[in-house]
Amino acid sequence: MKKAAEIRSLFLSYFKDKDHTIVESSSLVPQNDPTLLFTNAGMVQFKDAFLGNEKKPYKRATSSQKCVRAGGKHNDLENVGHTARHHTFFEMLGNFSFGDYFKSEAIAYAWEFITQELKLPKEKLYITVHTDDDEAAEIWHKQEGIPKEKISRFDKDNFWQMADTGPCGPCSEIFVDRGEKYSCGKKSCAVGCECDRYMEFWNLVFMQFNKDENGKMTPLPKPSVDTGMGLERIALILQEVETNYETDLFQSIFNEIGKLTQVRYDPKNKEVFSFRVIADHIRACTFLMSDGVLPSNEGRGYVLRRIIRRAIRYGKNLGLNKPFLFDLSQFVIEQMNEAYPDLEEKKEFIQKALYAEEEQFYKTLEKGLLLLEEEIQKLSLKSSLSGEIAFKLYDTYGFPCDLTKTICQEKGLTVDEEAFERCMDKQRSESRKHWKGSGEGAVDNTYLKITNELKSKNLIPEFTGYTSQEETSECLAILTRKNDKLTNVNNYKTKPDDEIELIFKKTPFYGESGGQAGDQGKVFSPSGFEAMVTDVQRPKDELIVAHVKPTQGEIKVGDQITQQTDKKLRALTAKNHTATHILHWALREVLGKHVKQAGSLVNSEHLRFDFTHFQAVTPEELQKIESMINEKIWSSQPVSKKEMDKNEATKAGAIAFFGEKYGDTVRVVKVGDFSTELCGGTHIDQSDEIHLFKIAQEMSIASGVRRIVAYTSEKAFQYLNEKELETKQVRDTLKASSTKGVLDKIQKLNANEKNLKKEIEKLKSKTAINEIDELLNNKKDIHGTPFLGTTCQPDASGIKHLRELSDRLKQKEPQAVILLAMNNVEKQTVHLLAAVGPDGPKKVHAGKLIQELAPIIGGKGGGKPDLAQAGGRDSSRLDKVFAQAEKIISKHLS
């Protein structure tokens, strides 16, 4: 029996022998593609190569690509566990041709691999092609000897596209007949049937077109090949098991789940669904977190949060009532580490991040489940849970809507998803902009064309700014922008308030990357052209583009242009950049090795450093971090920079920053003997050039991600001066002679405030007693039951005050039915609270009573038999509320 790891290795080796370059799996976070949430196929990292926008150093490639389909168009989350082969995370084996070979070779390679390397019996194999693809059908029949009756034609199923737009083309799929026992039993059962007998396992896509937003398909510059074979699926076939979950990829995880739960995995038991969901989801969580995705309330982070919380809920079905996913992740890492070695490096980080998210959800899970159970009990079979309740579960208790739907489905109920979405839309409009796509936008086609043109002429811009801050060089391109559209022009004459972009053969200007802001400066020519450089960007790794504001003259492509950086700004930026490296070291020393850089901004004003950590950094820790950094600054540590082979640098302990793209040759920045990182930014030569480091702020920016804002050099001195001025103003205001005097005065003010609050509470208590006495004196009798109803004085605590009053009334009058109202004029809200005393009539249900009364004030409400509440807007109808209440109570008691 071939294990999955053997199949993966065999596939890559086979295509390597066929002159394919083995390409490392790209990140699950797609780059340069705003149309995708996650990398969902092997061809994603090659999209620009298929479009002809990017030239690879190879024409043939093979890879084992990690993929996630759990959001956007390709969303398999709801099917996971229900079917034999749907997953959130999976591996896609693929071979690719970029204008090299086409249908004939792709088919030959596939047939040879599956029949000779994998030794699948030919008599069990079937082929499908697109309805109009006579060429592919002919190749399968004549070249490989496949009988025509074993070649089927389909339309939609045999045309493939990665997204709504982009590379696409007809495809040919390979099926295996798994035997009669997997058949649906129908006479019509054949290739294309929905049952599990004929299983598709390899898709050969013949990339011929590029589809635009209007659906128009344009032939690609060179026909190419993109194939995809799911590792999990081919493992199922070769290991001759019923589902993907019985392959060796999942069995070790099931064993560990069994140890945690004392329940053995058995495909025939009812617990099988929970096992499968947990095993699938822990693989997705582990790989997403290894690529820097962290749980949050939007975009990729929200998908990850849904996956984690769905797994936790199914863990609960198996009796797991405390964090467990963080523990399971280590077995995924052990199993996959050989193919994806970076997993072991990130193990501590993945486990800490998972534990933090699990712990957070467990705190609210029980309360949320209790609320949901209460709401479900109120519903009849086949009815629908309100969207407002589903939103409350999401907003207050962290329940993704699909989790609420799953729980309701188990009870034979649905969820009002339209109402839920209305609540979500309202929240989005008030609090944030909805996620728009990939964190990185697509590169403008103009830049891609210029890159390819310059490459063909061997004129890729050279950055000389590490050693020089002034350069005279040829202008290679001039770009103008109108209505957000870039145009490549040969010459430009200065216009008022205009901005253009320039590309030079050699440039000292640093283009924004690695978190470091682009340089500023000026450019000029002997012919009289002058411009101020306002920013410098790198839209492509090979391009350095200066954004300039011309002040006079004319510029032409080919002109010799002098470029000068703003030396002061460059120096301040370099100090801040080196300081981030020392900060990263100090954070890992004080907080732990799980700390990873998760984003940064470095400019001449300050530095901002985002890092992974799962609790607030204490004042003592911050003080220690700051002291350690300043000690390293003042001890004048050397800062060296040199280019190295990437593998050599990694072996030497160099840390790569998350989100950065590195080539085979990398620049290594080393500070003293304590910090070594891969970094292309500009740096100082000695740590003492930083002069001073001061942390200004530490905060949370997302679940598991913290941010430090800090100043160095003269900016740190300015910051400290401002703080001293603020402290003096506080001292003067409080008439204190020292900082200690300020603290003494604040403590006295706090003590006075506490005393005042106590006095207020006493007065409130007296007022409440008066209200209670007045209510008891004016109680009404409804068929022998005391009814206590009144509108109370407005109180800042709102419904809480009404609950406290009702508790006191129930103690005084345990047989009573109580109805209290409060009108908050400022907030224009009305609160209602109904309660039934412990000895009160069982015929009166507080929850049902409040449901009937709430619409009178334009609101909604509900609750338990003994206590319920509602909120509304119309205070003018409170008299009607009390009159109607008496009628309802009288009706029930008579």
CSV table of C-alpha atoms in Angstrom, one decimal, residues 83 100 105 189 389 515 544 557 640 674 796 842:
chain,number,residue,atom,x,y,z
A,83,THR,CA,-19.2,13.5,1.9
A,100,ASP,CA,6.2,24.4,-24.1
A,105,GLU,CA,2.5,15.4,-24.2
A,189,CYS,CA,-24.9,4.5,-13.8
A,389,ILE,CA,-31.1,35.8,17.5
A,515,GLY,CA,7.5,47.7,5.6
A,544,ILE,CA,11.6,50.7,-8.9
A,557,VAL,CA,12.9,58.5,-22.4
A,640,SER,CA,26.7,44.1,8.8
A,674,PHE,CA,22.2,38.6,18.6
A,796,ALA,CA,-28.7,55.1,34.1
A,842,LYS,CA,-48.3,29.2,36.8
